């Protein structure tokens, strides 16, 4: 079983401390920075044994070397981006099973935001660590990939069970909701969710993790295959890839 703690760092990043309770194995997912992670682990009495990186951006690997120096932990990251992950020791890719204490994560290659981006899915715990691929009501910018690639990557995540909790790496949800309403404003589930998000943020609370089943109905980037959304965008009859490309491009200019 996993005990998951969320550490807000920098402007809007979330780092996760994840403890497998049987063995005591403890992973840091995407340490943007080291100091607050080390402080929190010490406060909890947890010894960090692993770092799990989703992609090479500085706000996801910036704490790797300092945490490894302090703890001797083992660094796991994407095989497809091994040269850009500081200190990487174990390289993983699509379909790999990654042992973590008594638990196990399945790895997915999810290129688009970066070409080597991966996600970690702990099936037994309904927990998905997806970095900057899928956000609550959003998805990552396409720095190193095409819309078709990202749509395929999101399809792998969309296929996971509705109960899956989506532990993404940023608190972008409120801004994402404003954009989502601009393309899918007739979606009652989205309108209701946007109100909840405003209330949650007004109380200073995180909107992450979100629930995948809710994302499937409200996140426009997961709904590019829905004819209603296509029609709203004036793209009736277009392919899901084309609709996705249009949604992503509108968000880039929103
Ligand atoms: Zn990133
Ligand atoms: Fe990021």
mmCIF file of C-alpha atoms and ligand atoms in Angstrom:
data_model
loop_
_atom_site.group_PDB
_atom_site.id
_atom_site.type_symbol
_atom_site.label_atom_id
_atom_site.label_comp_id
_atom_site.label_asym_id
_atom_site.label_seq_id
_atom_site.Cartn_x
_atom_site.Cartn_y
_atom_site.Cartn_z
ATOM 1 C CA UNK A 1 0.000 0.000 0.000
ATOM 2 C CA UNK A 2 1.197 3.491 -0.764
ATOM 3 C CA UNK A 3 1.213 6.481 1.581
ATOM 4 C CA UNK A 4 1.473 9.530 -0.681
ATOM 5 C CA UNK A 5 2.402 13.046 0.475
ATOM 6 C CA UNK A 6 2.260 16.119 -1.715
ATOM 7 C CA UNK A 7 4.917 18.820 -1.355
ATOM 8 C CA UNK A 8 4.205 22.142 -3.102
ATOM 9 C CA UNK A 9 7.443 23.783 -4.325
ATOM 10 C CA UNK A 10 8.471 26.667 -6.602
ATOM 11 C CA UNK A 11 5.470 28.537 -8.064
ATOM 12 C CA UNK A 12 3.128 25.690 -8.840
ATOM 13 C CA UNK A 13 5.028 22.379 -8.821
ATOM 14 C CA UNK A 14 4.046 19.328 -6.810
ATOM 15 C CA UNK A 15 6.700 16.863 -5.686
ATOM 16 C CA UNK A 16 5.430 13.563 -4.261
ATOM 17 C CA UNK A 17 6.895 11.530 -1.438
ATOM 18 C CA UNK A 18 5.599 7.988 -1.797
ATOM 19 C CA UNK A 19 6.100 5.333 0.862
ATOM 20 C CA UNK A 20 5.376 1.655 0.330
ATOM 21 C CA UNK A 21 4.130 0.846 3.806
ATOM 22 C CA UNK A 22 5.113 -2.873 3.978
ATOM 23 C CA UNK A 23 8.781 -2.432 3.124
ATOM 24 C CA UNK A 24 9.335 1.231 3.986
ATOM 25 C CA UNK A 25 10.687 1.899 0.479
ATOM 26 C CA UNK A 26 10.245 5.621 -0.158
ATOM 27 C CA UNK A 27 10.334 7.347 -3.522
ATOM 28 C CA UNK A 28 10.416 10.970 -4.534
ATOM 29 C CA UNK A 29 8.574 11.611 -7.769
ATOM 30 C CA UNK A 30 10.035 14.469 -9.831
ATOM 31 C CA UNK A 31 12.073 16.412 -7.251
ATOM 32 C CA UNK A 32 12.170 19.929 -8.652
ATOM 33 C CA UNK A 33 14.332 20.905 -5.685
ATOM 34 C CA UNK A 34 15.982 19.002 -2.844
ATOM 35 C CA UNK A 35 15.736 20.974 0.397
ATOM 36 C CA UNK A 36 11.976 20.909 1.113
ATOM 37 C CA UNK A 37 11.835 17.224 0.137
ATOM 38 C CA UNK A 38 14.653 16.266 2.510
ATOM 39 C CA UNK A 39 13.065 18.315 5.302
ATOM 40 C CA UNK A 40 9.665 16.663 4.828
ATOM 41 C CA UNK A 41 11.150 13.145 4.652
ATOM 42 C CA UNK A 42 13.033 13.784 7.877
ATOM 43 C CA UNK A 43 9.925 15.179 9.583
ATOM 44 C CA UNK A 44 8.029 12.006 8.617
ATOM 45 C CA UNK A 45 10.939 9.756 9.610
ATOM 46 C CA UNK A 46 11.052 8.317 6.086
ATOM 47 C CA UNK A 47 14.323 7.284 4.411
ATOM 48 C CA UNK A 48 14.338 8.085 0.700
ATOM 49 C CA UNK A 49 15.333 5.006 -1.326
ATOM 50 C CA UNK A 50 14.304 6.001 -4.863
ATOM 51 C CA UNK A 51 13.788 8.922 -7.185
ATOM 52 C CA UNK A 52 11.279 8.382 -9.994
ATOM 53 C CA UNK A 53 11.622 10.914 -12.824
ATOM 54 C CA UNK A 54 9.003 11.395 -15.538
ATOM 55 C CA UNK A 55 11.018 13.674 -17.842
ATOM 56 C CA UNK A 56 14.136 15.787 -18.103
ATOM 57 C CA UNK A 57 12.858 19.322 -17.385
ATOM 58 C CA UNK A 58 14.657 21.158 -14.603
ATOM 59 C CA UNK A 59 11.524 21.503 -12.493
ATOM 60 C CA UNK A 60 11.346 17.677 -12.380
ATOM 61 C CA UNK A 61 15.000 16.626 -11.979
ATOM 62 C CA UNK A 62 16.554 19.702 -10.308
ATOM 63 C CA UNK A 63 16.839 17.969 -6.911
ATOM 64 C CA UNK A 64 18.164 14.612 -8.195
ATOM 65 C CA UNK A 65 21.853 14.936 -7.414
ATOM 66 C CA UNK A 66 21.483 16.642 -4.044
ATOM 67 C CA UNK A 67 18.916 14.103 -2.811
ATOM 68 C CA UNK A 68 21.049 11.233 -4.073
ATOM 69 C CA UNK A 69 24.120 12.687 -2.340
ATOM 70 C CA UNK A 70 22.180 13.049 0.916
ATOM 71 C CA UNK A 71 20.493 9.633 0.894
ATOM 72 C CA UNK A 72 22.281 7.321 -1.575
ATOM 73 C CA UNK A 73 18.921 6.696 -3.236
ATOM 74 C CA UNK A 74 18.472 4.974 -6.587
ATOM 75 C CA UNK A 75 17.395 7.062 -9.604
ATOM 76 C CA UNK A 76 14.893 5.651 -12.107
ATOM 77 C CA UNK A 77 13.987 7.468 -15.318
ATOM 78 C CA UNK A 78 13.061 7.200 -18.984
ATOM 79 C CA UNK A 79 15.300 5.054 -21.173
ATOM 80 C CA UNK A 80 14.389 7.231 -24.148
ATOM 81 C CA UNK A 81 15.898 10.247 -22.379
ATOM 82 C CA UNK A 82 18.708 8.639 -20.383
ATOM 83 C CA UNK A 83 21.244 11.295 -21.411
ATOM 84 C CA UNK A 84 19.166 14.126 -19.976
ATOM 85 C CA UNK A 85 18.273 12.637 -16.562
ATOM 86 C CA UNK A 86 20.948 13.569 -13.983
ATOM 87 C CA UNK A 87 22.296 10.513 -12.130
ATOM 88 C CA UNK A 88 19.969 7.989 -13.816
ATOM 89 C CA UNK A 89 20.770 4.383 -12.791
ATOM 90 C CA UNK A 90 17.766 2.365 -13.958
ATOM 91 C CA UNK A 91 16.272 3.098 -17.368
ATOM 92 C CA UNK A 92 12.649 2.148 -17.977
ATOM 93 C CA UNK A 93 10.272 2.306 -20.916
ATOM 94 C CA UNK A 94 6.877 1.316 -22.220
ATOM 95 C CA UNK A 95 5.367 -1.733 -20.517
ATOM 96 C CA UNK A 96 8.208 -2.194 -18.016
ATOM 97 C CA UNK A 97 7.289 -3.251 -14.495
ATOM 98 C CA UNK A 98 9.184 -1.232 -11.950
ATOM 99 C CA UNK A 99 9.494 -2.920 -8.546
ATOM 100 C CA UNK A 100 9.096 -0.626 -5.574
ATOM 101 C CA UNK A 101 9.220 -2.402 -2.204
ATOM 102 C CA UNK A 102 6.307 -4.879 -2.199
ATOM 103 C CA UNK A 103 4.566 -2.799 -4.845
ATOM 104 C CA UNK A 104 5.037 -2.356 -8.547
ATOM 105 C CA UNK A 105 4.516 0.373 -11.124
ATOM 106 C CA UNK A 106 3.785 -0.113 -14.797
ATOM 107 C CA UNK A 107 5.631 2.364 -17.009
ATOM 108 C CA UNK A 108 4.120 4.013 -20.074
ATOM 109 C CA UNK A 109 6.010 5.936 -22.731
ATOM 110 C CA UNK A 110 3.970 9.115 -23.182
ATOM 111 C CA UNK A 111 5.931 11.358 -25.587
ATOM 112 C CA UNK A 112 4.623 14.782 -26.598
ATOM 113 C CA UNK A 113 5.587 17.280 -23.885
ATOM 114 C CA UNK A 114 9.119 15.898 -24.248
ATOM 115 C CA UNK A 115 10.203 13.055 -26.483
ATOM 116 C CA UNK A 116 11.212 10.815 -23.564
ATOM 117 C CA UNK A 117 8.369 11.468 -21.133
ATOM 118 C CA UNK A 118 7.103 8.478 -19.120
ATOM 119 C CA UNK A 119 4.316 7.881 -16.581
ATOM 120 C CA UNK A 120 4.234 5.492 -13.603
ATOM 121 C CA UNK A 121 1.002 3.643 -12.840
ATOM 122 C CA UNK A 122 0.613 1.845 -9.497
ATOM 123 C CA UNK A 123 -2.360 -0.344 -10.445
ATOM 124 C CA UNK A 124 -2.960 -1.825 -6.985
ATOM 125 C CA UNK A 125 -3.163 1.687 -5.508
ATOM 126 C CA UNK A 126 -5.040 3.400 -8.342
ATOM 127 C CA UNK A 127 -2.267 5.993 -8.496
ATOM 128 C CA UNK A 128 -0.857 7.541 -11.665
ATOM 129 C CA UNK A 129 2.207 9.800 -11.667
ATOM 130 C CA UNK A 130 2.067 11.460 -15.053
ATOM 131 C CA UNK A 131 4.399 14.462 -14.718
ATOM 132 C CA UNK A 132 3.535 17.081 -17.337
ATOM 133 C CA UNK A 133 1.596 14.820 -19.735
ATOM 134 C CA UNK A 134 -1.899 14.939 -18.229
ATOM 135 C CA UNK A 135 -2.980 17.761 -15.910
ATOM 136 C CA UNK A 136 -6.271 18.311 -14.115
ATOM 137 C CA UNK A 137 -8.356 19.727 -16.999
ATOM 138 C CA UNK A 138 -5.261 20.122 -19.153
ATOM 139 C CA UNK A 139 -2.237 18.548 -20.790
ATOM 140 C CA UNK A 140 1.407 19.525 -21.221
ATOM 141 C CA UNK A 141 2.635 21.848 -23.928
ATOM 142 C CA UNK A 142 4.095 20.131 -26.979
ATOM 143 C CA UNK A 143 7.758 21.125 -26.693
ATOM 144 C CA UNK A 144 9.197 18.037 -28.382
ATOM 145 C CA UNK A 145 6.291 16.189 -29.948
ATOM 146 C CA UNK A 146 3.377 16.375 -32.350
ATOM 147 C CA UNK A 147 -0.336 16.585 -31.543
ATOM 148 C CA UNK A 148 -0.821 13.059 -32.940
ATOM 149 C CA UNK A 149 1.884 11.731 -30.609
ATOM 150 C CA UNK A 150 0.377 13.444 -27.576
ATOM 151 C CA UNK A 151 -3.130 12.249 -28.423
ATOM 152 C CA UNK A 152 -1.797 8.684 -28.561
ATOM 153 C CA UNK A 153 0.034 9.160 -25.250
ATOM 154 C CA UNK A 154 -3.083 10.537 -23.562
ATOM 155 C CA UNK A 155 -5.006 7.571 -24.982
ATOM 156 C CA UNK A 156 -2.824 5.201 -22.944
ATOM 157 C CA UNK A 157 -3.681 7.110 -19.763
ATOM 158 C CA UNK A 158 -7.351 7.472 -20.683
ATOM 159 C CA UNK A 159 -7.557 3.669 -20.909
ATOM 160 C CA UNK A 160 -6.800 3.306 -17.184
ATOM 161 C CA UNK A 161 -9.635 2.718 -14.667
ATOM 162 C CA UNK A 162 -11.959 5.591 -13.733
ATOM 163 C CA UNK A 163 -10.913 5.335 -10.046
ATOM 164 C CA UNK A 164 -7.295 6.224 -10.915
ATOM 165 C CA UNK A 165 -6.021 9.253 -9.008
ATOM 166 C CA UNK A 166 -4.035 11.563 -11.268
ATOM 167 C CA UNK A 167 -0.959 12.891 -9.456
ATOM 168 C CA UNK A 168 0.227 15.474 -11.960
ATOM 169 C CA UNK A 169 3.188 17.768 -11.379
ATOM 170 C CA UNK A 170 1.576 21.226 -11.434
ATOM 171 C CA UNK A 171 -1.317 23.156 -9.904
ATOM 172 C CA UNK A 172 -2.609 24.611 -13.183
ATOM 173 C CA UNK A 173 -6.207 23.573 -12.697
ATOM 174 C CA UNK A 174 -7.961 26.913 -12.250
ATOM 175 C CA UNK A 175 -6.421 28.410 -15.408
ATOM 176 C CA UNK A 176 -7.090 25.160 -17.247
ATOM 177 C CA UNK A 177 -10.754 25.331 -16.218
ATOM 178 C CA UNK A 178 -11.135 28.822 -17.718
ATOM 179 C CA UNK A 179 -9.756 27.559 -20.994
ATOM 180 C CA UNK A 180 -11.822 24.342 -20.926
ATOM 181 C CA UNK A 181 -15.006 26.393 -20.509
ATOM 182 C CA UNK A 182 -14.041 28.423 -23.591
ATOM 183 C CA UNK A 183 -14.195 25.324 -25.808
ATOM 184 C CA UNK A 184 -16.698 23.139 -23.954
ATOM 185 C CA UNK A 185 -18.934 25.566 -22.062
ATOM 186 C CA UNK A 186 -22.120 23.518 -22.588
ATOM 187 C CA UNK A 187 -20.645 20.590 -20.663
ATOM 188 C CA UNK A 188 -22.611 20.613 -17.378
ATOM 189 C CA UNK A 189 -20.076 18.381 -15.628
ATOM 190 C CA UNK A 190 -17.317 20.821 -16.583
ATOM 191 C CA UNK A 191 -19.287 23.876 -15.426
ATOM 192 C CA UNK A 192 -19.929 22.240 -12.051
ATOM 193 C CA UNK A 193 -16.313 21.159 -11.717
ATOM 194 C CA UNK A 194 -15.019 24.652 -12.533
ATOM 195 C CA UNK A 195 -17.138 26.046 -9.680
ATOM 196 C CA UNK A 196 -15.765 23.437 -7.276
ATOM 197 C CA UNK A 197 -12.222 24.280 -8.362
ATOM 198 C CA UNK A 198 -12.758 27.993 -7.702
ATOM 199 C CA UNK A 199 -14.071 27.175 -4.225
ATOM 200 C CA UNK A 200 -11.168 24.815 -3.494
ATOM 201 C CA UNK A 201 -8.588 27.376 -4.576
ATOM 202 C CA UNK A 202 -10.340 30.137 -2.641
ATOM 203 C CA UNK A 203 -9.689 28.023 0.465
ATOM 204 C CA UNK A 204 -6.036 27.658 -0.590
ATOM 205 C CA UNK A 205 -6.396 23.893 -1.086
ATOM 206 C CA UNK A 206 -4.866 21.760 -3.864
ATOM 207 C CA UNK A 207 -7.057 20.471 -6.717
ATOM 208 C CA UNK A 208 -4.579 17.645 -7.339
ATOM 209 C CA UNK A 209 -4.829 14.640 -7.391
ATOM 210 C CA UNK A 210 -7.883 14.534 -9.595
ATOM 211 C CA UNK A 211 -9.913 11.463 -10.519
ATOM 212 C CA UNK A 212 -9.390 10.033 -14.004
ATOM 213 C CA UNK A 213 -13.079 9.165 -14.482
ATOM 214 C CA UNK A 214 -13.914 12.847 -13.987
ATOM 215 C CA UNK A 215 -11.100 13.930 -16.326
ATOM 216 C CA UNK A 216 -12.551 11.695 -19.036
ATOM 217 C CA UNK A 217 -15.803 13.690 -18.952
ATOM 218 C CA UNK A 218 -14.462 17.203 -18.386
ATOM 219 C CA UNK A 219 -10.877 17.526 -19.713
ATOM 220 C CA UNK A 220 -11.120 18.816 -23.315
ATOM 221 C CA UNK A 221 -7.751 17.237 -24.171
ATOM 222 C CA UNK A 222 -9.208 13.790 -23.413
ATOM 223 C CA UNK A 223 -12.417 14.579 -25.310
ATOM 224 C CA UNK A 224 -10.976 15.248 -28.774
ATOM 225 C CA UNK A 225 -12.791 12.115 -29.992
ATOM 226 C CA UNK A 226 -16.169 13.458 -28.814
ATOM 227 C CA UNK A 227 -18.303 14.702 -31.747
ATOM 228 C CA UNK A 228 -19.915 17.364 -29.510
ATOM 229 C CA UNK A 229 -16.562 19.002 -28.802
ATOM 230 C CA UNK A 230 -15.580 18.739 -32.483
ATOM 231 C CA UNK A 231 -18.800 20.533 -33.499
ATOM 232 C CA UNK A 232 -18.252 23.260 -30.883
ATOM 233 C CA UNK A 233 -14.897 23.949 -32.535
ATOM 234 C CA UNK A 234 -16.396 23.993 -36.031
ATOM 235 C CA UNK A 235 -14.611 20.712 -36.809
ATOM 236 C CA UNK A 236 -17.563 18.337 -37.255
ATOM 237 C CA UNK A 237 -16.350 15.144 -38.940
ATOM 238 C CA UNK A 238 -12.651 15.836 -38.267
ATOM 239 C CA UNK A 239 -10.360 13.165 -36.811
ATOM 240 C CA UNK A 240 -9.582 13.088 -33.091
ATOM 241 C CA UNK A 241 -5.982 14.061 -33.899
ATOM 242 C CA UNK A 242 -7.190 17.147 -35.776
ATOM 243 C CA UNK A 243 -9.542 18.144 -32.973
ATOM 244 C CA UNK A 244 -6.806 17.594 -30.395
ATOM 245 C CA UNK A 245 -4.384 19.740 -32.431
ATOM 246 C CA UNK A 246 -6.956 22.553 -32.562
ATOM 247 C CA UNK A 247 -7.655 22.402 -28.804
ATOM 248 C CA UNK A 248 -3.923 22.405 -28.024
ATOM 249 C CA UNK A 249 -3.283 25.327 -30.378
ATOM 250 C CA UNK A 250 -6.145 27.367 -28.879
ATOM 251 C CA UNK A 251 -4.781 26.741 -25.398
ATOM 252 C CA UNK A 252 -1.314 27.887 -26.497
ATOM 253 C CA UNK A 253 -2.847 31.221 -27.524
ATOM 254 C CA UNK A 254 -5.437 31.556 -24.760
HETATM 255 ZN ZN1 LIG B 1 7.923 19.699 -18.082
HETATM 256 FE FE1 LIG B 2 6.931 20.830 -15.214
#
